[in-house]
Tab-separated table of C-alpha atoms in Angstrom:
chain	number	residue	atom	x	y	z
A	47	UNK	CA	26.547	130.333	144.735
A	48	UNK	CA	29.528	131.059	147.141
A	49	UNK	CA	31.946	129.040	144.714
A	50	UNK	CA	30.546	130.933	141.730
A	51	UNK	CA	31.238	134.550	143.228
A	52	UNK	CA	34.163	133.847	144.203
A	53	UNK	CA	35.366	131.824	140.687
A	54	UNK	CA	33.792	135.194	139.288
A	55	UNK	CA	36.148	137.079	141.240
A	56	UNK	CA	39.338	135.333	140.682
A	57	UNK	CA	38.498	135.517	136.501
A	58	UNK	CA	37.753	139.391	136.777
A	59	UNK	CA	41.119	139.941	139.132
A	60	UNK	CA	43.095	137.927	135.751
A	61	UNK	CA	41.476	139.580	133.293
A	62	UNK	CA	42.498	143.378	135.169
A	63	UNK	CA	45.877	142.232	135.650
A	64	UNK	CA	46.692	141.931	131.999
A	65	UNK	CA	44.500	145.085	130.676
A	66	UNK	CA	47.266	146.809	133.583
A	67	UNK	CA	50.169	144.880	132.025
A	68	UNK	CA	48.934	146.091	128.401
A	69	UNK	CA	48.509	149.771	129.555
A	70	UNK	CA	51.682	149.748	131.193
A	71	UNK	CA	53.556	148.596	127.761
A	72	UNK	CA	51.270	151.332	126.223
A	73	UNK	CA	52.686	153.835	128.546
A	74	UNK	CA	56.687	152.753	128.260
A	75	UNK	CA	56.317	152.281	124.231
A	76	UNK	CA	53.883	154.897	123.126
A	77	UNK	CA	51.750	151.986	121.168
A	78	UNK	CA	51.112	148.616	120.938
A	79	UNK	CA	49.593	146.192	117.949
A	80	UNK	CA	47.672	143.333	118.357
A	81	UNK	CA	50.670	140.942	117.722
A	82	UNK	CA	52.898	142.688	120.490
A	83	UNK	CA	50.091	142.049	122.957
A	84	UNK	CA	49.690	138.259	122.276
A	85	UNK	CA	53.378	137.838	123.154
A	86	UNK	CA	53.152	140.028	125.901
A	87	UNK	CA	50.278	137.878	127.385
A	88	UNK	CA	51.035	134.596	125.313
A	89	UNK	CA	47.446	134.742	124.766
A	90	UNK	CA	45.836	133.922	120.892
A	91	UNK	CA	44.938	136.279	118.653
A	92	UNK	CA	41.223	136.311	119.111
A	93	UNK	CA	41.833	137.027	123.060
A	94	UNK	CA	44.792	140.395	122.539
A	95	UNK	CA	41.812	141.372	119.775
A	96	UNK	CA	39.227	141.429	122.689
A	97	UNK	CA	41.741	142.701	125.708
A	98	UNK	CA	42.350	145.954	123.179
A	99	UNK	CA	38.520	146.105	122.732
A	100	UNK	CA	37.578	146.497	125.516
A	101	UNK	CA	40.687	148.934	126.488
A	102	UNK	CA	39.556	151.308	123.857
A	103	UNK	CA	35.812	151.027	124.589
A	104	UNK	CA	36.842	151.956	127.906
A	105	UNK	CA	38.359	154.886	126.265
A	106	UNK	CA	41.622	154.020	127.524
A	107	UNK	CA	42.919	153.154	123.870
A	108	UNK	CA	42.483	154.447	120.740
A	109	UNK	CA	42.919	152.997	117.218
A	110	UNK	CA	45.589	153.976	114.469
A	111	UNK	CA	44.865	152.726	111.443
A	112	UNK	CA	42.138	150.736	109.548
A	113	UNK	CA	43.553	146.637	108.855
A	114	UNK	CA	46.234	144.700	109.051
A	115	UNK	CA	50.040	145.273	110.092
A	116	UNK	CA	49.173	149.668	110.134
A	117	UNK	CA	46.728	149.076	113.027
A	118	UNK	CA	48.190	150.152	116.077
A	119	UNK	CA	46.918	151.272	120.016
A	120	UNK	CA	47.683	154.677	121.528
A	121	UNK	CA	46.730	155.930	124.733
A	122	UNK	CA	44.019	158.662	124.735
């Protein structure tokens, strides 16, 4: 159980360092698309999809546009 908690742990403390690295490029750039975050993070597609998910169900982002290359992030 110990292991787990602390395996838990170390995941969550990842996973909030790159929401803060995404914010931060929100904050110097005034956007971001899903494209600039997966080179930002060299993370796939499916995984800067769910970082900005959750970012904006948080209500920390908010989506421009509907599909495609228009869709972009903004801070609320």
């Amino acid at each position: 159980r110990e292991f787990l908690r602390m395996a838990l742990e170390k995941i969550s403390g990842k996973k909030a360092k790159k929401l803060a690295k995404i914010m931060d490029e929100v904050s110097r750039k005034g956007n971001i698309s899903n494209d600039q975050v997966e080179k930002l993070l060299h993370s796939s597609d499916a995984s800067a999809t769910r970082y900005l998910s959750e970012l904006e169900r948080e209500g920390k982002l908010r989506q421009s546009g509907k599909t495609g290359r228009g869709v972009v992030y903004v801070k609320v």
